[in-house]
Amino acid sequence: VVEDAGSGRRSSADHDGGASADRVILHVDMDAFFASVEVLDDPALLGLPVIVGGAGARGVVAACTYEARMFGIHSAMPSGVARRLCPSAVFVHGRFERYSEESKRLHAILDSISPLVEGISLDEAFVDVTGVRHLLGDGATIAERIRFRVASEMRLSCSVGVGRSKLVAKLASKAAKPVADRNGVRPGRGVVVVPESEELEFLHALPVQALWGVGRATGRRLEGLGVTTVGDMAALPLGTLERAVGAAVGGHLARLSRGDDPRPVVPERAAKSIGHEETFARDIWDRTELHRRLAPMVEASANALRRSDLAARTVSIKVRYADFTTITRSHSLKVPIDAGPAVAAVAGALLDSVDLSLGIRLLGVSLSGFGQRDRGVQLTFDLDPERAGLGKGDSVGREGGAPEQGRDPIETVQRSWESVSDALDAIRARYGDSSVGPASLVGAEGLRIRRRGDAQWGPRALPGRSEGDDRRTTE
DNA sequence: TCTGGGGTCCTATTCCTA
DNA sequence: TCTGTAGGAATAGGACCC
């Protein structure tokens, strides 16, 4: 492991360019993670078909137990379909915070194994163990050790794939998982090791959809070429593949199909965007109402931005119409912003440019184009306050000093709210999220600042019904 | 069957500027 | 000053992942 002097970041590519034949990468994947945590916390659920996700008409399945999978239920399936397939299923609205806790425990275990751990989501991670084999044994031994520790310390189960690359490790962990179908649940192997000598045989037998990057659209296009397995793809001329799916994706897939995947395990990836979005229980046509729904998402996003010590140049909104067509509108500023009112001004203007006549099903806001927060004093060459655009008697705060004249109005909003935002953050850090915030966010139950995962799996209430509050529901 | 919320990455087009 | 061009940035959409 080599420390990169520039970024201070380490990665497994530093060994020898990443393509080494003796790399050993583990992919650790928790089994039915969210659902397993729910069963862990409520043993009465043991052995039942449990679905974590939105129970409302517009909800989807986030995770489910293997007992639910026996009915054909899987993640991302509309909840209505899941309920039809298994009317006796127990729906549980997920608890993001709780899963985050368990995820931290998983990462603590993995971090104690190797410094090269790359989290993919709450429930999976890559671990490069190339450099720790002399201490802990070969890949299979380390994989078994991880499974043992997850079982004994977390009382949960996981599957581990071992291979020379991320691609193979990931597919191997999938092969290690339990399988559920109409005939019942068959336990998985737990650990699957794919040695280099068996790599191509293992890969080529898989359907193309198994490859990371091949979803429904790409899968259909490949099927048009008669390509259904990874082996078919490896046999396809590169030009044909590139014409079918584009140069970048085509080249990438061609390499993967030959087992060529030098991507390193990179700990601590920096975020590139932060945002919130919400599907409404009923479509909304009213512009004022949409602005009202946008406000908490903007406030939460700006808040998250500042917590990460970032500011964003680009503000985007996303609108999904009743017919499911989705559009985005974005605006980039000269100066990065992080104050809620500045973001609100841009997002609000973008929303005003959108036609609402079809009815809006989903609204979201996203911030990107990150730069560091700039709280320094903006110097001006013009020291005469009159000519610098500052009226006589204007008080100049620590962020003041730059001329207001010619400045982007959004930048003016940003500058004037910076101190307030800092004060809000300080108060929230000390007294909690609901201690202070914009008056526009005060609702029936007081002030509530949104957090990631608050609206994870769709609106809770079914259209036409009152808001349901029980976390657990069955029909 | 009717589709969530958090993201990343790629591509095509348009706009701006040198 | 006008025009053509090329490259980069901005914008929008779409595919994909968990």
Short mmCIF file of C-alpha atoms in Angstrom, two decimals, chain A:
data_model
loop_
_atom_site.label_atom_id
_atom_site.label_comp_id
_atom_site.label_asym_id
_atom_site.label_seq_id
_atom_site.Cartn_x
_atom_site.Cartn_y
_atom_site.Cartn_z
CA VAL A 1 0.00 0.00 0.00
CA VAL A 2 1.39 3.30 -1.06
CA GLU A 3 0.21 6.64 0.21
CA ASP A 4 -0.46 9.07 -2.60
CA ALA A 5 1.38 12.21 -1.56
CA GLY A 6 -0.96 14.43 -3.53
CA SER A 7 -4.38 13.34 -2.35
CA GLY A 8 -3.40 11.41 0.75
CA ARG A 9 -5.67 8.68 -0.57
CA ARG A 10 -4.64 5.09 -0.87
CA SER A 11 -5.80 2.59 -3.37
CA SER A 12 -5.03 -0.95 -4.35
CA ALA A 13 -3.85 0.21 -7.78
CA ASP A 14 -0.73 1.44 -6.10
CA HIS A 15 0.60 -2.08 -5.91
CA ASP A 16 1.57 -2.36 -9.53
CA GLY A 17 -0.96 -0.58 -11.67
CA GLY A 18 -3.87 -2.70 -10.54
CA ALA A 19 -3.71 -5.44 -13.14
CA SER A 20 -1.67 -7.75 -11.01
CA ALA A 21 -2.38 -11.44 -11.34
CA ASP A 22 -1.97 -11.97 -7.63
CA ARG A 23 -4.42 -9.37 -6.39
CA VAL A 24 -6.90 -10.82 -3.94
CA ILE A 25 -10.15 -8.91 -3.64
CA LEU A 26 -13.10 -9.80 -1.46
CA HIS A 27 -16.66 -8.68 -2.04
CA VAL A 28 -18.65 -8.81 1.17
CA ASP A 29 -22.43 -8.65 0.77
CA MET A 30 -24.89 -8.87 3.66
CA ASP A 31 -27.76 -11.30 3.11
CA ALA A 32 -31.18 -9.58 2.87
CA PHE A 33 -29.64 -6.83 4.99
CA PHE A 34 -32.50 -4.46 5.88
CA ALA A 35 -34.94 -7.34 6.36
CA SER A 36 -32.44 -9.30 8.47
CA VAL A 37 -31.92 -6.30 10.77
CA GLU A 38 -35.68 -6.03 11.24
CA VAL A 39 -35.90 -9.72 12.13
CA LEU A 40 -32.95 -9.32 14.49
CA ASP A 41 -34.74 -6.51 16.33
CA ASP A 42 -38.11 -8.26 16.35
CA PRO A 43 -37.75 -12.05 16.64
CA ALA A 44 -41.51 -12.44 16.14
CA LEU A 45 -40.75 -11.83 12.45
CA LEU A 46 -38.47 -14.87 12.23
CA GLY A 47 -39.50 -17.22 9.46
CA LEU A 48 -42.08 -14.80 8.03
CA PRO A 49 -42.14 -13.15 4.59
CA VAL A 50 -40.98 -9.68 5.66
CA ILE A 51 -40.80 -6.79 3.21
CA VAL A 52 -38.91 -3.60 4.00
CA GLY A 53 -40.09 -0.70 1.89
CA GLY A 54 -43.00 1.54 1.14
CA ALA A 55 -46.35 -0.03 1.86
CA GLY A 56 -48.23 2.72 0.03
CA ALA A 57 -49.57 2.44 -3.50
CA ARG A 58 -46.45 4.16 -4.84
CA GLY A 59 -43.96 2.30 -2.70
CA VAL A 60 -41.35 -0.22 -3.75
CA VAL A 61 -39.62 -3.12 -2.04
CA ALA A 62 -36.21 -2.12 -0.65
CA ALA A 63 -35.38 -5.55 0.73
CA CYS A 64 -37.15 -8.73 1.77
CA THR A 65 -36.47 -11.95 3.62
CA TYR A 66 -35.80 -15.19 1.76
CA GLU A 67 -39.25 -16.37 2.89
CA ALA A 68 -40.71 -13.48 0.84
CA ARG A 69 -38.46 -14.27 -2.11
CA MET A 70 -40.07 -17.70 -2.31
CA PHE A 71 -43.14 -15.85 -3.62
CA GLY A 72 -41.12 -14.20 -6.38
CA ILE A 73 -40.72 -10.93 -4.50
CA HIS A 74 -37.50 -9.01 -5.03
CA SER A 75 -36.10 -5.56 -4.35
CA ALA A 76 -37.26 -2.65 -6.56
CA MET A 77 -40.57 -4.43 -7.16
CA PRO A 78 -43.64 -2.19 -6.76
CA SER A 79 -45.20 -2.86 -3.35
CA GLY A 80 -48.61 -3.42 -4.92
CA VAL A 81 -47.23 -6.29 -6.97
CA ALA A 82 -45.47 -7.73 -3.92
CA ARG A 83 -48.67 -7.61 -1.90
CA ARG A 84 -50.51 -9.42 -4.65
CA LEU A 85 -47.85 -12.13 -4.84
CA CYS A 86 -47.88 -12.59 -1.09
CA PRO A 87 -50.91 -11.10 0.69
CA SER A 88 -49.69 -12.35 4.06
CA ALA A 89 -46.37 -10.50 3.81
CA VAL A 90 -45.46 -8.20 6.68
CA PHE A 91 -44.52 -4.74 5.44
CA VAL A 92 -42.06 -2.80 7.58
CA HIS A 93 -41.16 0.79 6.85
CA GLY A 94 -37.38 0.91 6.86
CA ARG A 95 -35.20 2.62 9.43
CA PHE A 96 -32.22 4.09 7.65
CA GLU A 97 -30.50 5.16 10.88
CA ARG A 98 -30.71 1.64 12.30
CA TYR A 99 -29.21 0.09 9.16
CA SER A 100 -26.45 2.70 9.24
CA GLU A 101 -25.54 1.57 12.75
CA GLU A 102 -25.16 -2.04 11.65
CA SER A 103 -23.30 -0.91 8.56
CA LYS A 104 -20.77 0.87 10.76
CA ARG A 105 -20.24 -2.34 12.72
CA LEU A 106 -19.64 -4.23 9.47
CA HIS A 107 -17.13 -1.62 8.38
CA ALA A 108 -15.38 -1.78 11.75
CA ILE A 109 -14.87 -5.51 11.19
CA LEU A 110 -13.62 -5.01 7.63
CA ASP A 111 -11.36 -2.10 8.63
CA SER A 112 -9.72 -4.39 11.18
CA ILE A 113 -8.88 -6.83 8.35
CA SER A 114 -7.38 -4.45 5.78
CA PRO A 115 -6.88 -0.71 5.30
CA LEU A 116 -8.25 -1.03 1.75
CA VAL A 117 -12.02 -1.17 2.21
CA GLU A 118 -14.37 0.44 -0.31
CA GLY A 119 -17.97 0.73 0.79
CA ILE A 120 -20.44 0.39 -2.10
CA SER A 121 -23.57 0.83 -0.03
CA LEU A 122 -24.72 0.21 3.53
CA ASP A 123 -24.58 -3.54 3.02
CA GLU A 124 -21.67 -4.27 0.71
CA ALA A 125 -18.01 -3.51 0.39
CA PHE A 126 -14.88 -4.51 -1.46
CA VAL A 127 -11.80 -5.43 0.58
CA ASP A 128 -8.36 -5.69 -0.99
CA VAL A 129 -6.51 -8.26 1.12
CA THR A 130 -3.49 -8.68 -1.16
CA GLY A 131 -1.15 -7.13 1.38
CA VAL A 132 -2.42 -8.85 4.52
CA ARG A 133 -2.26 -12.48 3.42
CA HIS A 134 1.03 -13.07 5.20
CA LEU A 135 -0.72 -12.16 8.46
CA LEU A 136 -4.21 -13.60 7.97
CA GLY A 137 -3.94 -16.39 5.42
CA ASP A 138 -5.28 -16.75 1.91
CA GLY A 139 -8.46 -15.18 0.51
CA ALA A 140 -10.72 -18.07 1.46
CA THR A 141 -9.43 -18.08 5.04
CA ILE A 142 -9.97 -14.34 5.40
CA ALA A 143 -13.44 -14.63 3.86
CA GLU A 144 -14.41 -17.33 6.38
CA ARG A 145 -13.03 -15.21 9.19
CA ILE A 146 -15.19 -12.27 8.10
CA ARG A 147 -18.28 -14.46 7.91
CA PHE A 148 -17.58 -15.83 11.37
CA ARG A 149 -17.11 -12.39 12.88
CA VAL A 150 -20.24 -10.97 11.21
CA ALA A 151 -22.24 -13.95 12.53
CA SER A 152 -20.85 -13.82 16.07
CA GLU A 153 -20.54 -10.06 16.57
CA MET A 154 -23.56 -8.86 14.59
CA ARG A 155 -25.77 -11.97 14.60
CA LEU A 156 -26.27 -11.46 10.85
CA SER A 157 -25.09 -13.40 7.85
CA CYS A 158 -23.17 -12.32 4.79
CA SER A 159 -21.79 -13.87 1.62
CA VAL A 160 -18.25 -13.34 0.43
CA GLY A 161 -16.79 -13.64 -3.05
CA VAL A 162 -13.06 -13.94 -3.63
CA GLY A 163 -11.35 -13.15 -6.90
CA ARG A 164 -8.55 -11.34 -8.66
CA SER A 165 -10.73 -8.34 -9.55
CA LYS A 166 -13.76 -6.45 -8.33
CA LEU A 167 -15.81 -7.94 -11.14
CA VAL A 168 -15.06 -11.54 -10.25
CA ALA A 169 -15.27 -10.97 -6.49
CA LYS A 170 -18.70 -9.40 -6.87
CA LEU A 171 -20.06 -12.14 -9.08
CA ALA A 172 -18.57 -14.76 -6.77
CA SER A 173 -20.36 -13.31 -3.74
CA LYS A 174 -23.59 -13.52 -5.66
CA ALA A 175 -22.88 -17.16 -6.42
CA ALA A 176 -22.31 -17.68 -2.68
CA LYS A 177 -25.76 -16.44 -1.68
CA PRO A 178 -28.77 -18.48 -0.60
CA VAL A 179 -31.37 -19.10 -3.30
CA ALA A 180 -35.12 -18.85 -2.75
CA ASP A 181 -37.81 -19.96 -5.18
CA ARG A 182 -41.17 -21.75 -5.14
CA ASN A 183 -39.50 -24.92 -3.95
CA GLY A 184 -38.07 -23.31 -0.84
CA VAL A 185 -34.87 -21.73 0.40
CA ARG A 186 -31.55 -23.41 -0.25
CA PRO A 187 -28.62 -22.19 1.86
CA GLY A 188 -25.75 -20.66 -0.05
CA ARG A 189 -22.14 -21.68 0.00
CA GLY A 190 -21.24 -18.58 2.03
CA VAL A 191 -17.85 -18.19 0.41
CA VAL A 192 -17.04 -18.70 -3.25
CA VAL A 193 -13.45 -18.45 -4.48
CA VAL A 194 -12.79 -18.10 -8.20
CA PRO A 195 -9.14 -18.87 -8.93
CA GLU A 196 -7.55 -17.22 -11.94
CA SER A 197 -7.44 -20.50 -13.84
CA GLU A 198 -11.23 -20.82 -13.64
CA GLU A 199 -12.07 -17.16 -14.17
CA LEU A 200 -13.10 -17.25 -17.83
CA GLU A 201 -15.05 -20.47 -17.44
CA PHE A 202 -16.93 -18.87 -14.52
CA LEU A 203 -17.56 -15.56 -16.33
CA HIS A 204 -18.52 -16.86 -19.75
CA ALA A 205 -21.34 -19.04 -18.44
CA LEU A 206 -23.12 -16.06 -16.83
CA PRO A 207 -25.90 -14.05 -18.53
CA VAL A 208 -24.72 -10.62 -19.76
CA GLN A 209 -27.03 -8.96 -17.24
CA ALA A 210 -24.71 -10.24 -14.54
CA LEU A 211 -22.09 -7.70 -15.61
CA TRP A 212 -22.01 -4.41 -13.72
CA GLY A 213 -23.32 -1.89 -16.24
CA VAL A 214 -25.70 -4.11 -18.18
CA GLY A 215 -29.29 -3.38 -17.22
CA ARG A 216 -32.53 -3.70 -19.09
CA ALA A 217 -31.77 -1.29 -21.95
CA THR A 218 -28.26 -2.55 -22.69
CA GLY A 219 -29.42 -6.14 -22.21
CA ARG A 220 -32.11 -5.69 -24.86
CA ARG A 221 -29.66 -4.14 -27.30
CA LEU A 222 -27.23 -7.01 -26.80
CA GLU A 223 -29.98 -9.54 -27.24
CA GLY A 224 -30.60 -7.96 -30.64
CA LEU A 225 -27.06 -9.00 -31.52
CA GLY A 226 -27.68 -12.52 -30.32
CA VAL A 227 -25.58 -11.93 -27.23
CA THR A 228 -27.06 -13.51 -24.12
CA THR A 229 -24.04 -14.73 -22.17
CA VAL A 230 -20.77 -13.11 -21.19
CA GLY A 231 -19.10 -15.69 -23.40
CA ASP A 232 -21.12 -14.48 -26.40
CA MET A 233 -19.97 -10.95 -25.63
CA ALA A 234 -16.30 -11.92 -25.42
CA ALA A 235 -16.61 -13.47 -28.90
CA LEU A 236 -18.16 -10.33 -30.39
CA PRO A 237 -15.93 -7.98 -32.45
CA LEU A 238 -15.22 -4.80 -30.46
CA GLY A 239 -16.56 -2.54 -33.22
CA THR A 240 -19.93 -4.29 -33.25
CA LEU A 241 -20.23 -3.98 -29.51
CA GLU A 242 -19.23 -0.31 -29.53
CA ARG A 243 -21.75 0.53 -32.23
CA ALA A 244 -24.50 -1.18 -30.26
CA VAL A 245 -23.95 0.35 -26.84
CA GLY A 246 -21.54 3.26 -27.35
CA ALA A 247 -17.77 3.50 -27.30
CA ALA A 248 -17.23 3.94 -23.57
CA VAL A 249 -19.65 1.28 -22.36
CA GLY A 250 -18.71 -1.06 -25.23
CA GLY A 251 -15.00 -0.90 -24.51
CA HIS A 252 -15.60 -1.36 -20.82
CA LEU A 253 -17.88 -4.37 -21.30
CA ALA A 254 -15.51 -5.99 -23.79
CA ARG A 255 -12.71 -5.81 -21.24
CA LEU A 256 -14.92 -7.16 -18.46
CA SER A 257 -16.03 -10.09 -20.60
CA ARG A 258 -12.37 -11.10 -20.94
CA GLY A 259 -11.90 -10.84 -17.18
CA ASP A 260 -9.87 -7.68 -17.59
CA ASP A 261 -10.86 -5.44 -14.68
CA PRO A 262 -8.01 -3.44 -13.15
CA ARG A 263 -10.28 -1.12 -11.15
CA PRO A 264 -8.66 -0.55 -7.77
CA VAL A 265 -10.31 -0.73 -4.38
CA VAL A 266 -10.59 2.92 -3.38
CA PRO A 267 -11.44 3.84 0.21
CA GLU A 268 -13.26 7.14 0.83
CA ARG A 269 -14.69 8.19 -2.48
CA ALA A 270 -15.61 11.89 -2.45
CA ALA A 271 -19.30 12.60 -3.12
CA LYS A 272 -20.10 14.35 -6.39
CA SER A 273 -23.66 15.36 -5.71
CA ILE A 274 -26.01 15.74 -2.77
CA GLY A 275 -29.76 15.93 -3.06
CA HIS A 276 -33.23 14.93 -2.00
CA GLU A 277 -36.28 13.92 -3.96
CA GLU A 278 -39.80 12.89 -3.10
CA THR A 279 -42.62 11.06 -4.81
CA PHE A 280 -45.96 12.45 -3.70
CA ALA A 281 -48.88 10.30 -2.62
CA ARG A 282 -50.97 12.25 -5.17
CA ASP A 283 -49.90 14.18 -8.23
CA ILE A 284 -49.59 17.94 -7.69
CA TRP A 285 -50.55 20.65 -10.16
CA ASP A 286 -50.38 23.68 -7.88
CA ARG A 287 -47.17 25.70 -8.22
CA THR A 288 -47.39 27.17 -4.73
CA GLU A 289 -47.80 23.72 -3.26
CA LEU A 290 -44.74 22.50 -5.19
CA HIS A 291 -42.66 25.38 -3.87
CA ARG A 292 -43.82 24.45 -0.38
CA ARG A 293 -42.73 20.82 -0.93
CA LEU A 294 -39.42 21.90 -2.42
CA ALA A 295 -38.44 24.03 0.59
CA PRO A 296 -37.57 21.23 3.05
CA MET A 297 -35.62 19.34 0.37
CA VAL A 298 -33.58 22.45 -0.40
CA GLU A 299 -32.95 23.14 3.28
CA ALA A 300 -31.88 19.55 3.91
CA SER A 301 -29.56 19.50 0.89
CA ALA A 302 -27.91 22.81 1.79
CA ASN A 303 -27.54 21.57 5.35
CA ALA A 304 -25.91 18.33 4.20
CA LEU A 305 -23.61 20.34 1.95
CA ARG A 306 -22.39 22.48 4.85
CA ARG A 307 -21.99 19.44 7.09
CA SER A 308 -19.58 18.10 4.45
CA ASP A 309 -17.85 21.48 4.40
CA LEU A 310 -18.71 21.93 0.72
CA ALA A 311 -20.37 24.48 -1.51
CA ALA A 312 -21.98 23.80 -4.89
CA ARG A 313 -21.92 25.69 -8.18
CA THR A 314 -24.71 23.75 -9.88
CA VAL A 315 -28.29 23.47 -8.70
CA SER A 316 -30.56 20.98 -10.48
CA ILE A 317 -34.19 20.11 -10.06
CA LYS A 318 -35.86 16.93 -11.21
CA VAL A 319 -39.52 16.71 -12.13
CA ARG A 320 -41.38 13.50 -12.88
CA TYR A 321 -44.76 13.97 -14.52
CA ALA A 322 -47.85 11.89 -13.88
CA ASP A 323 -47.06 9.87 -17.01
CA PHE A 324 -43.61 9.06 -15.57
CA THR A 325 -41.63 11.12 -18.08
CA THR A 326 -38.83 12.80 -16.19
CA ILE A 327 -37.05 16.05 -16.88
CA THR A 328 -34.19 17.88 -15.19
CA ARG A 329 -33.35 21.56 -15.19
CA SER A 330 -30.08 22.93 -13.92
CA HIS A 331 -28.27 26.19 -13.47
CA SER A 332 -24.59 26.75 -12.76
CA LEU A 333 -23.33 29.78 -10.88
CA LYS A 334 -19.99 31.53 -11.02
CA VAL A 335 -19.50 31.18 -7.27
CA PRO A 336 -20.25 28.08 -5.17
CA ILE A 337 -23.14 28.50 -2.73
CA ASP A 338 -24.15 26.68 0.44
CA ALA A 339 -26.83 28.86 2.06
CA GLY A 340 -30.38 27.52 2.02
CA PRO A 341 -31.98 30.74 0.72
CA ALA A 342 -29.47 30.99 -2.13
CA VAL A 343 -30.15 27.41 -3.20
CA ALA A 344 -33.88 28.03 -2.78
CA ALA A 345 -33.72 31.07 -5.07
CA VAL A 346 -32.09 29.08 -7.87
CA ALA A 347 -34.20 25.95 -7.42
CA GLY A 348 -37.36 28.03 -7.17
CA ALA A 349 -36.57 29.85 -10.41
CA LEU A 350 -35.92 26.51 -12.13
CA LEU A 351 -39.25 25.20 -10.86
CA ASP A 352 -40.99 28.30 -12.21
CA SER A 353 -39.63 27.50 -15.68
CA VAL A 354 -41.34 24.10 -15.72
CA ASP A 355 -44.74 23.36 -17.23
CA LEU A 356 -47.03 21.80 -14.62
CA SER A 357 -50.04 21.06 -16.77
CA LEU A 358 -49.42 17.29 -16.77
CA GLY A 359 -49.36 17.01 -12.99
CA ILE A 360 -46.24 16.34 -10.95
CA ARG A 361 -45.56 13.00 -9.34
CA LEU A 362 -42.04 13.60 -8.07
CA LEU A 363 -39.95 16.64 -7.31
CA GLY A 364 -36.28 16.70 -6.33
CA VAL A 365 -33.30 18.97 -5.91
CA SER A 366 -29.65 18.10 -6.33
CA LEU A 367 -26.43 20.07 -5.75
CA SER A 368 -23.21 19.36 -7.63
CA GLY A 369 -20.07 20.99 -8.97
CA PHE A 370 -18.52 21.08 -5.54
CA GLY A 371 -15.87 23.48 -4.34
CA GLN A 372 -14.61 24.32 -0.92
CA ARG A 373 -16.65 26.74 1.14
CA ASP A 374 -15.27 30.20 0.80
CA ARG A 375 -15.82 32.29 3.88
CA GLY A 376 -12.87 34.59 3.27
CA VAL A 377 -13.10 38.28 2.70
CA GLN A 378 -13.50 39.10 -0.97
CA LEU A 379 -11.02 41.87 -1.67
CA THR A 380 -11.71 44.61 -4.12
CA PHE A 381 -9.21 46.83 -5.85
CA ASP A 382 -11.49 49.79 -5.40
CA LEU A 383 -11.13 51.13 -1.90
CA ASP A 384 -13.60 53.96 -2.28
CA PRO A 385 -16.83 52.63 -0.75
CA GLU A 386 -18.99 54.80 -2.99
CA ARG A 387 -17.38 53.61 -6.19
CA ALA A 388 -17.16 50.04 -4.83
CA GLY A 389 -20.92 49.99 -4.75
CA LEU A 390 -21.38 50.25 -1.03
CA GLY A 391 -23.62 53.03 0.16
CA LYS A 392 -22.45 55.35 2.93
CA GLY A 393 -23.16 53.79 6.27
CA ASP A 394 -23.55 50.28 4.86
CA SER A 395 -22.22 47.94 7.46
CA VAL A 396 -19.60 45.67 6.08
CA GLY A 397 -19.43 42.26 7.74
CA ARG A 398 -16.45 39.98 7.55
CA GLU A 399 -17.76 38.62 4.30
CA GLY A 400 -18.54 42.08 3.00
CA GLY A 401 -16.21 44.22 0.99
CA ALA A 402 -16.93 43.14 -2.55
CA PRO A 403 -19.07 45.46 -4.59
CA GLU A 404 -22.76 44.62 -4.74
CA GLN A 405 -22.93 46.29 -8.13
CA GLY A 406 -22.65 43.84 -10.98
CA ARG A 407 -22.78 40.93 -8.62
CA ASP A 408 -25.05 38.02 -9.36
CA PRO A 409 -28.18 38.51 -7.21
CA ILE A 410 -27.84 34.91 -6.06
CA GLU A 411 -24.34 35.65 -4.83
CA THR A 412 -25.76 38.56 -2.87
CA VAL A 413 -28.27 36.24 -1.22
CA GLN A 414 -25.48 33.78 -0.49
CA ARG A 415 -23.25 36.43 1.08
CA SER A 416 -26.02 37.88 3.18
CA TRP A 417 -27.05 34.47 4.54
CA GLU A 418 -23.61 33.00 5.21
CA SER A 419 -23.36 34.18 8.81
CA VAL A 420 -26.94 33.13 9.48
CA SER A 421 -26.30 29.66 8.03
CA ASP A 422 -23.24 29.24 10.21
CA ALA A 423 -25.25 30.30 13.25
CA LEU A 424 -28.08 27.87 12.35
CA ASP A 425 -25.59 25.03 12.00
CA ALA A 426 -24.02 25.86 15.36
CA ILE A 427 -27.42 25.93 17.06
CA ARG A 428 -28.49 22.65 15.43
CA ALA A 429 -25.22 21.00 16.41
CA ARG A 430 -25.85 21.96 20.02
CA TYR A 431 -29.62 21.69 20.42
CA GLY A 432 -30.68 19.31 17.67
CA ASP A 433 -32.12 19.47 14.19
CA SER A 434 -35.56 20.63 15.20
CA SER A 435 -34.32 23.52 17.36
CA VAL A 436 -34.21 26.12 14.62
CA GLY A 437 -34.94 26.50 10.92
CA PRO A 438 -36.86 28.41 8.31
CA ALA A 439 -40.40 29.36 9.33
CA SER A 440 -41.63 27.82 6.08
CA LEU A 441 -40.71 24.38 7.42
CA VAL A 442 -42.76 24.59 10.59
CA GLY A 443 -45.60 22.11 10.29
CA ALA A 444 -48.22 20.58 12.52
CA GLU A 445 -45.66 18.61 14.45
CA GLY A 446 -43.20 21.48 14.74
CA LEU A 447 -39.97 21.97 12.90
CA ARG A 448 -38.52 18.97 11.16
CA ILE A 449 -35.30 19.01 9.19
CA ARG A 450 -35.18 16.22 6.69
CA ARG A 451 -32.41 13.65 6.87
CA ARG A 452 -31.16 11.16 4.38
CA GLY A 453 -33.41 8.13 4.31
CA ASP A 454 -36.44 9.94 5.72
CA ALA A 455 -38.47 9.31 2.57
CA GLN A 456 -36.65 6.33 1.28
CA TRP A 457 -39.25 4.06 -0.22
CA GLY A 458 -42.14 6.13 -1.39
CA PRO A 459 -45.04 7.98 0.18
CA ARG A 460 -46.40 6.28 3.27
CA ALA A 461 -50.05 7.03 2.72
CA LEU A 462 -52.02 5.45 -0.03
CA PRO A 463 -53.73 8.08 -2.14
CA GLY A 464 -57.20 8.61 -0.72
CA ARG A 465 -56.29 7.28 2.72
CA SER A 466 -55.19 9.07 5.84
CA GLU A 467 -51.52 9.03 6.76
CA GLY A 468 -50.76 5.64 8.26
CA ASP A 469 -48.35 5.70 11.16
CA ASP A 470 -47.82 2.14 12.18
CA ARG A 471 -44.41 1.10 11.02
CA ARG A 472 -45.68 -2.43 10.50
CA THR A 473 -48.66 -3.14 8.33
CA THR A 474 -50.36 -6.18 6.91
CA GLU A 475 -53.48 -6.24 4.82
#
